């Protein structure tokens, strides 16, 4: 604070200053904690409380989990937290039992990396970071029920994360019932013969390993050898979403390669249709719904079998089965399992030299190409590269409709992650296939009649022709003809023919892949899984949960040369032999046996997949959540058919991953009868971002924003001119402003008001420290309207306010109430400011009734000063649970409005009339007006158009 401001503010001993704000805020924060002001009672259990409060309508309001960073908070972080706090406070004042709290998502890579660098245990640094953030958040006056707060690293919490994993592991998806069921029910079907085993043997004839492998094909959590994103530089595998567009790790920017590893997966694909369909009932931004729909990627088409003489057949999924007669070659993803089975020992006679890549044999060509493809990310492989690459496998398949032999290639533009990892290539009608065919001199056949003048010989075309509004040609065999049919009819016709001949069927495919659920890290939840001497996975019984993380000397996964694609993961947990190798009695009748623990850990997403449920019943050590409590807070109800949290606020960057994963877990738990809500979050709101100017020197290096001077239309740091762009706020960009700084200079209530007043909550906005003072002045004027700055005495009087003040007050009450309910906090503050200015200009002491309602209006936004003024006004109960003011409709409607009267489009009169006037009354009034009579000059009237109460348009004869 400047010396000038400081001197001015200390001139009056009871002026609202930063020092007074600090005293007020600290006192009321202590009071709220001591009194349990924000404690929300459950209907039953250890957190049951005031039955009258519990009987009110409920509101469950949540923020997205914060991660306890060592850098602490900057002013951008609390934007959403302040917004939900304001909304929650308003909901309390409008008669709701409000659950609002905040925990910490504390597992994950940043703490582990810090531990590797410093030797500090991740728990030590994480808990220190949490304590710092708690102090910062408390200073903001957030009304959280702190009894319900927790961190995901607490064993009491991750016991239930492990328990949920076991529920998923011990479940399968019954497609007929369209829900998850216990795996024991599937075993029973195999045992009693109602479901046959794949090879027809009795269940009792299968070995333990065979049974485990068979059940693994059904389990919702399963381990498999699968292509993964392997980052040698990080020493761990990554989900697709953790790999950048240029094929590098999101953290650390290391190269990412494709590798095959045995990993845990979640069969989220079983829920693809439900994840898609249930979006319709959610109150989410349409942009977020669209991102989820695109990620799930539902497409209807057909599966088609292309026989291969030596290896059965290759199955493809296509959405254009109508073009099957135009398939002149096939392409497999380089990782496809069929590749090894179809490769011949030598190139077939007459193999085109361009197909071989210059290699002496198919095996050499495939090996070399696979190595080349492994160095590319999925994004790079799908990019429209100018030059198509690939190699012939040496094998041929048979087109099932034309009977022609078609060569089988591998190429990196086909991914295992979509469809079957194999495509039928129709080069005349697909751009990528067309480019590949040109590069490898492959034949093309036109089967869709072009709508332009290019003709039907693809060898003369410059590009592929693709259309859904065209007729089929050159598509017939002895049994079926698609010639002359439109695309839709041709699809239906060929799909039926494929099914009749046992070479295909109509099906639905999804872009969504199963969720990779393993990480080669230390700082994560251990899997409650052990392996016997035959390598069979066994779940730990519930009595052995939680399985806690052991101590290790080295927290880092073994890292490798970032370019070494052949490296294999080595996990930190595998180094603790005493923990890994154990003798246990799992209670399955086998007695004590030797086992090996799973040494991967769960990804950082695991803890945030279900945390909304723990907030409901945080101390329950007997079950995930009490059903009555879950039903009370999250159960389905009118307007919320799938239940869920009433309001969930967070960044749009979590549009897919966190939200999709949490929805999946909720649906599994719902199917198994553990919860009543099939969706975790009913209403989602994405707040914008607080941005800040980033200043860079001539080298492009960020310089401290606080030390930059503006002069002569430019910006200078230590005498050197620097550039300025608007961007993110952060420590690394040297432009971070901490909430502590603003609280120290102005107080937390000012910070709260400024962040809410900056603009619409869902829009990003630039931070300007100089503008904060505007909200500081608002609080000072409000304070002055109630408290004498010289004596500290309350100045209100017990007299009735005047008509103008009543009208201004009730209009503000009506507008602010609607704005707070609609999360339009910036306009709510504008209306409060307008009212406060009106009261200031009116002069004289405020009426008590006006002062009290003014305090109640600002209480959700500036709770500390409101609490202080409420107490000074003589009230002994907290302002937090007072009723929000209700507007008198008689004062909300303007007493009169101005009606414009036009003749031939020109304004001839303005009438002050009642807003409730009828069209007939207004017409009579307008025609009788002296100015209108004079303007008409005795002329007749052809027509009168009345739009009460604002407009009358008179058309003379």
mmCIF file of N, CA and C in Angstrom, residues 38-109:
data_model
loop_
_atom_site.group_PDB
_atom_site.id
_atom_site.type_symbol
_atom_site.label_atom_id
_atom_site.label_comp_id
_atom_site.label_asym_id
_atom_site.label_seq_id
_atom_site.Cartn_x
_atom_site.Cartn_y
_atom_site.Cartn_z
ATOM 1 N N UNK A 38 -20.338 -23.941 8.970
ATOM 2 C CA UNK A 38 -20.583 -24.484 7.625
ATOM 3 C C UNK A 38 -20.804 -26.002 7.622
ATOM 4 N N UNK A 39 -20.999 -26.552 8.782
ATOM 5 C CA UNK A 39 -21.218 -28.004 8.854
ATOM 6 C C UNK A 39 -22.611 -28.346 8.341
ATOM 7 N N UNK A 40 -22.634 -29.237 7.363
ATOM 8 C CA UNK A 40 -23.899 -29.661 6.746
ATOM 9 C C UNK A 40 -24.303 -31.011 7.334
ATOM 10 N N UNK A 41 -25.447 -31.094 7.976
ATOM 11 C CA UNK A 41 -25.832 -32.367 8.605
ATOM 12 C C UNK A 41 -26.262 -33.417 7.594
ATOM 13 N N UNK A 42 -25.826 -34.654 7.826
ATOM 14 C CA UNK A 42 -26.346 -35.799 7.092
ATOM 15 C C UNK A 42 -27.675 -36.218 7.705
ATOM 16 N N UNK A 43 -28.475 -36.980 6.986
ATOM 17 C CA UNK A 43 -29.748 -37.445 7.571
ATOM 18 C C UNK A 43 -29.548 -38.513 8.639
ATOM 19 N N UNK A 44 -28.365 -39.129 8.661
ATOM 20 C CA UNK A 44 -28.100 -40.196 9.623
ATOM 21 C C UNK A 44 -26.590 -40.327 9.785
ATOM 22 N N UNK A 45 -26.148 -41.160 10.729
ATOM 23 C CA UNK A 45 -24.728 -41.426 10.876
ATOM 24 C C UNK A 45 -24.017 -40.435 11.766
ATOM 25 N N UNK A 46 -22.683 -40.506 11.777
ATOM 26 C CA UNK A 46 -21.894 -39.712 12.721
ATOM 27 C C UNK A 46 -21.903 -38.228 12.397
ATOM 28 N N UNK A 47 -22.291 -37.850 11.190
ATOM 29 C CA UNK A 47 -22.350 -36.426 10.847
ATOM 30 C C UNK A 47 -23.796 -35.921 10.806
ATOM 31 N N UNK A 48 -24.702 -36.678 11.401
ATOM 32 C CA UNK A 48 -26.076 -36.197 11.516
ATOM 33 C C UNK A 48 -26.083 -35.010 12.471
ATOM 34 N N UNK A 49 -26.965 -34.058 12.222
ATOM 35 C CA UNK A 49 -27.008 -32.869 13.067
ATOM 36 C C UNK A 49 -28.424 -32.368 13.190
ATOM 37 N N UNK A 50 -28.566 -31.071 13.082
ATOM 38 C CA UNK A 50 -29.862 -30.417 13.219
ATOM 39 C C UNK A 50 -30.873 -31.029 12.250
ATOM 40 N N UNK A 51 -31.886 -31.744 12.769
ATOM 41 C CA UNK A 51 -32.849 -32.401 11.868
ATOM 42 C C UNK A 51 -33.657 -31.395 11.041
ATOM 43 N N UNK A 52 -33.840 -30.187 11.577
ATOM 44 C CA UNK A 52 -34.580 -29.172 10.830
ATOM 45 C C UNK A 52 -33.792 -28.727 9.605
ATOM 46 N N UNK A 53 -32.469 -28.575 9.780
ATOM 47 C CA UNK A 53 -31.619 -28.203 8.650
ATOM 48 C C UNK A 53 -31.536 -29.346 7.641
ATOM 49 N N UNK A 54 -31.433 -30.586 8.136
ATOM 50 C CA UNK A 54 -31.347 -31.743 7.240
ATOM 51 C C UNK A 54 -32.630 -31.948 6.457
ATOM 52 N N UNK A 55 -33.740 -31.435 6.979
ATOM 53 C CA UNK A 55 -35.031 -31.604 6.305
ATOM 54 C C UNK A 55 -35.213 -30.619 5.157
ATOM 55 N N UNK A 56 -34.322 -29.621 5.058
ATOM 56 C CA UNK A 56 -34.431 -28.652 3.975
ATOM 57 C C UNK A 56 -34.038 -29.298 2.637
ATOM 58 N N UNK A 57 -34.389 -28.650 1.516
ATOM 59 C CA UNK A 57 -33.864 -29.142 0.224
ATOM 60 C C UNK A 57 -32.339 -29.103 0.268
ATOM 61 N N UNK A 58 -31.708 -30.085 -0.334
ATOM 62 C CA UNK A 58 -30.239 -30.173 -0.259
ATOM 63 C C UNK A 58 -29.600 -29.554 -1.491
ATOM 64 N N UNK A 59 -28.359 -29.105 -1.337
ATOM 65 C CA UNK A 59 -27.527 -28.687 -2.448
ATOM 66 C C UNK A 59 -26.118 -29.217 -2.201
ATOM 67 N N UNK A 60 -25.620 -30.039 -3.119
ATOM 68 C CA UNK A 60 -24.262 -30.576 -3.043
ATOM 69 C C UNK A 60 -23.447 -29.836 -4.097
ATOM 70 N N UNK A 61 -22.505 -29.011 -3.635
ATOM 71 C CA UNK A 61 -21.723 -28.137 -4.511
ATOM 72 C C UNK A 61 -20.257 -28.531 -4.406
ATOM 73 N N UNK A 62 -19.610 -28.745 -5.531
ATOM 74 C CA UNK A 62 -18.237 -29.255 -5.541
ATOM 75 C C UNK A 62 -17.334 -28.475 -6.481
ATOM 76 N N UNK A 63 -16.083 -28.384 -6.066
ATOM 77 C CA UNK A 63 -15.017 -27.900 -6.943
ATOM 78 C C UNK A 63 -14.179 -29.097 -7.378
ATOM 79 N N UNK A 64 -13.544 -28.977 -8.535
ATOM 80 C CA UNK A 64 -12.599 -30.017 -8.934
ATOM 81 C C UNK A 64 -11.422 -30.017 -7.962
ATOM 82 N N UNK A 65 -11.002 -31.224 -7.617
ATOM 83 C CA UNK A 65 -9.901 -31.463 -6.695
ATOM 84 C C UNK A 65 -8.670 -30.609 -7.012
ATOM 85 N N UNK A 66 -8.129 -29.892 -6.054
ATOM 86 C CA UNK A 66 -6.828 -29.244 -6.286
ATOM 87 C C UNK A 66 -5.683 -30.214 -6.022
ATOM 88 N N UNK A 67 -4.581 -30.018 -6.732
ATOM 89 C CA UNK A 67 -3.357 -30.771 -6.452
ATOM 90 C C UNK A 67 -2.447 -29.880 -5.617
ATOM 91 N N UNK A 68 -1.919 -30.361 -4.492
ATOM 92 C CA UNK A 68 -1.121 -29.515 -3.589
ATOM 93 C C UNK A 68 0.278 -29.235 -4.119
ATOM 94 N N UNK A 69 0.369 -28.243 -4.969
ATOM 95 C CA UNK A 69 1.647 -27.870 -5.568
ATOM 96 C C UNK A 69 2.519 -27.145 -4.561
ATOM 97 N N UNK A 70 3.827 -27.325 -4.688
ATOM 98 C CA UNK A 70 4.774 -26.647 -3.812
ATOM 99 C C UNK A 70 4.797 -25.149 -4.040
ATOM 100 N N UNK A 71 4.369 -24.712 -5.232
ATOM 101 C CA UNK A 71 4.375 -23.288 -5.539
ATOM 102 C C UNK A 71 3.238 -22.552 -4.850
ATOM 103 N N UNK A 72 2.284 -23.274 -4.277
ATOM 104 C CA UNK A 72 1.150 -22.615 -3.646
ATOM 105 C C UNK A 72 0.197 -22.030 -4.675
ATOM 106 N N UNK A 73 -0.715 -21.188 -4.201
ATOM 107 C CA UNK A 73 -1.744 -20.615 -5.061
ATOM 108 C C UNK A 73 -1.316 -19.277 -5.633
ATOM 109 N N UNK A 74 -1.702 -19.008 -6.882
ATOM 110 C CA UNK A 74 -1.709 -17.639 -7.374
ATOM 111 C C UNK A 74 -3.162 -17.219 -7.510
ATOM 112 N N UNK A 75 -3.421 -15.958 -7.824
ATOM 113 C CA UNK A 75 -4.790 -15.454 -7.767
ATOM 114 C C UNK A 75 -5.709 -16.100 -8.804
ATOM 115 N N UNK A 76 -5.146 -16.792 -9.776
ATOM 116 C CA UNK A 76 -5.985 -17.487 -10.747
ATOM 117 C C UNK A 76 -6.629 -18.739 -10.188
ATOM 118 N N UNK A 77 -5.938 -19.395 -9.261
ATOM 119 C CA UNK A 77 -6.449 -20.657 -8.720
ATOM 120 C C UNK A 77 -7.786 -20.531 -7.991
ATOM 121 N N UNK A 78 -7.981 -19.504 -7.144
ATOM 122 C CA UNK A 78 -9.214 -19.485 -6.341
ATOM 123 C C UNK A 78 -10.460 -19.037 -7.087
ATOM 124 N N UNK A 79 -10.355 -18.678 -8.362
ATOM 125 C CA UNK A 79 -11.510 -18.157 -9.078
ATOM 126 C C UNK A 79 -12.728 -19.066 -8.923
ATOM 127 N N UNK A 80 -12.560 -20.348 -9.218
ATOM 128 C CA UNK A 80 -13.676 -21.286 -9.100
ATOM 129 C C UNK A 80 -14.083 -21.520 -7.659
ATOM 130 N N UNK A 81 -13.099 -21.552 -6.750
ATOM 131 C CA UNK A 81 -13.409 -21.794 -5.337
ATOM 132 C C UNK A 81 -14.234 -20.654 -4.749
ATOM 133 N N UNK A 82 -13.902 -19.422 -5.100
ATOM 134 C CA UNK A 82 -14.674 -18.275 -4.615
ATOM 135 C C UNK A 82 -16.075 -18.318 -5.214
ATOM 136 N N UNK A 83 -16.166 -18.659 -6.502
ATOM 137 C CA UNK A 83 -17.470 -18.705 -7.171
ATOM 138 C C UNK A 83 -18.392 -19.727 -6.517
ATOM 139 N N UNK A 84 -17.902 -20.934 -6.266
ATOM 140 C CA UNK A 84 -18.758 -21.939 -5.624
ATOM 141 C C UNK A 84 -19.100 -21.526 -4.204
ATOM 142 N N UNK A 85 -18.182 -20.826 -3.537
ATOM 143 C CA UNK A 85 -18.459 -20.365 -2.182
ATOM 144 C C UNK A 85 -19.584 -19.335 -2.183
ATOM 145 N N UNK A 86 -19.531 -18.383 -3.118
ATOM 146 C CA UNK A 86 -20.593 -17.377 -3.224
ATOM 147 C C UNK A 86 -21.927 -18.056 -3.500
ATOM 148 N N UNK A 87 -21.912 -18.989 -4.450
ATOM 149 C CA UNK A 87 -23.149 -19.697 -4.811
ATOM 150 C C UNK A 87 -23.677 -20.495 -3.615
ATOM 151 N N UNK A 88 -22.771 -21.184 -2.909
ATOM 152 C CA UNK A 88 -23.176 -21.996 -1.757
ATOM 153 C C UNK A 88 -23.768 -21.112 -0.659
ATOM 154 N N UNK A 89 -23.168 -19.975 -0.416
ATOM 155 C CA UNK A 89 -23.678 -19.064 0.618
ATOM 156 C C UNK A 89 -25.081 -18.574 0.266
ATOM 157 N N UNK A 90 -25.289 -18.247 -1.005
ATOM 158 C CA UNK A 90 -26.621 -17.810 -1.422
ATOM 159 C C UNK A 90 -27.636 -18.938 -1.260
ATOM 160 N N UNK A 91 -27.223 -20.169 -1.582
ATOM 161 C CA UNK A 91 -28.131 -21.299 -1.431
ATOM 162 C C UNK A 91 -28.495 -21.538 0.036
ATOM 163 N N UNK A 92 -27.528 -21.354 0.946
ATOM 164 C CA UNK A 92 -27.845 -21.480 2.381
ATOM 165 C C UNK A 92 -28.890 -20.446 2.788
ATOM 166 N N UNK A 93 -28.750 -19.240 2.251
ATOM 167 C CA UNK A 93 -29.637 -18.144 2.623
ATOM 168 C C UNK A 93 -31.008 -18.252 1.961
ATOM 169 N N UNK A 94 -31.132 -19.149 0.981
ATOM 170 C CA UNK A 94 -32.437 -19.352 0.341
ATOM 171 C C UNK A 94 -33.050 -20.694 0.732
ATOM 172 N N UNK A 95 -32.625 -21.208 1.908
ATOM 173 C CA UNK A 95 -33.329 -22.333 2.509
ATOM 174 C C UNK A 95 -32.811 -23.713 2.184
ATOM 175 N N UNK A 96 -31.523 -23.853 1.848
ATOM 176 C CA UNK A 96 -30.984 -25.162 1.496
ATOM 177 C C UNK A 96 -29.991 -25.658 2.544
ATOM 178 N N UNK A 97 -29.926 -26.981 2.661
ATOM 179 C CA UNK A 97 -28.851 -27.636 3.405
ATOM 180 C C UNK A 97 -27.730 -27.858 2.406
ATOM 181 N N UNK A 98 -26.624 -27.119 2.579
ATOM 182 C CA UNK A 98 -25.573 -27.073 1.558
ATOM 183 C C UNK A 98 -24.350 -27.859 2.009
ATOM 184 N N UNK A 99 -23.954 -28.829 1.190
ATOM 185 C CA UNK A 99 -22.701 -29.551 1.407
ATOM 186 C C UNK A 99 -21.664 -28.938 0.473
ATOM 187 N N UNK A 100 -20.642 -28.343 1.092
ATOM 188 C CA UNK A 100 -19.554 -27.748 0.307
ATOM 189 C C UNK A 100 -18.268 -27.957 1.088
ATOM 190 N N UNK A 101 -17.341 -28.658 0.484
ATOM 191 C CA UNK A 101 -16.061 -28.920 1.143
ATOM 192 C C UNK A 101 -14.987 -29.068 0.082
ATOM 193 N N UNK A 102 -13.768 -29.314 0.513
ATOM 194 C CA UNK A 102 -12.662 -29.419 -0.449
ATOM 195 C C UNK A 102 -11.589 -30.327 0.117
ATOM 196 N N UNK A 103 -11.135 -31.273 -0.709
ATOM 197 C CA UNK A 103 -10.026 -32.154 -0.332
ATOM 198 C C UNK A 103 -8.862 -31.958 -1.282
ATOM 199 N N UNK A 104 -7.947 -32.932 -1.286
ATOM 200 C CA UNK A 104 -6.736 -32.809 -2.103
ATOM 201 C C UNK A 104 -6.466 -34.096 -2.867
ATOM 202 N N UNK A 105 -6.201 -33.932 -4.154
ATOM 203 C CA UNK A 105 -5.839 -35.043 -5.035
ATOM 204 C C UNK A 105 -4.315 -35.149 -4.998
ATOM 205 N N UNK A 106 -3.776 -35.969 -4.077
ATOM 206 C CA UNK A 106 -2.382 -35.786 -3.673
ATOM 207 C C UNK A 106 -1.402 -36.855 -4.153
ATOM 208 N N UNK A 107 -1.877 -37.887 -4.844
ATOM 209 C CA UNK A 107 -0.945 -38.802 -5.487
ATOM 210 C C UNK A 107 -0.542 -38.212 -6.842
ATOM 211 N N UNK A 108 0.541 -38.723 -7.417
ATOM 212 C CA UNK A 108 0.880 -38.273 -8.759
ATOM 213 C C UNK A 108 2.349 -37.952 -8.938
ATOM 214 N N UNK A 109 2.685 -37.637 -10.158
ATOM 215 C CA UNK A 109 4.076 -37.508 -10.573
ATOM 216 C C UNK A 109 4.830 -36.315 -9.989
#
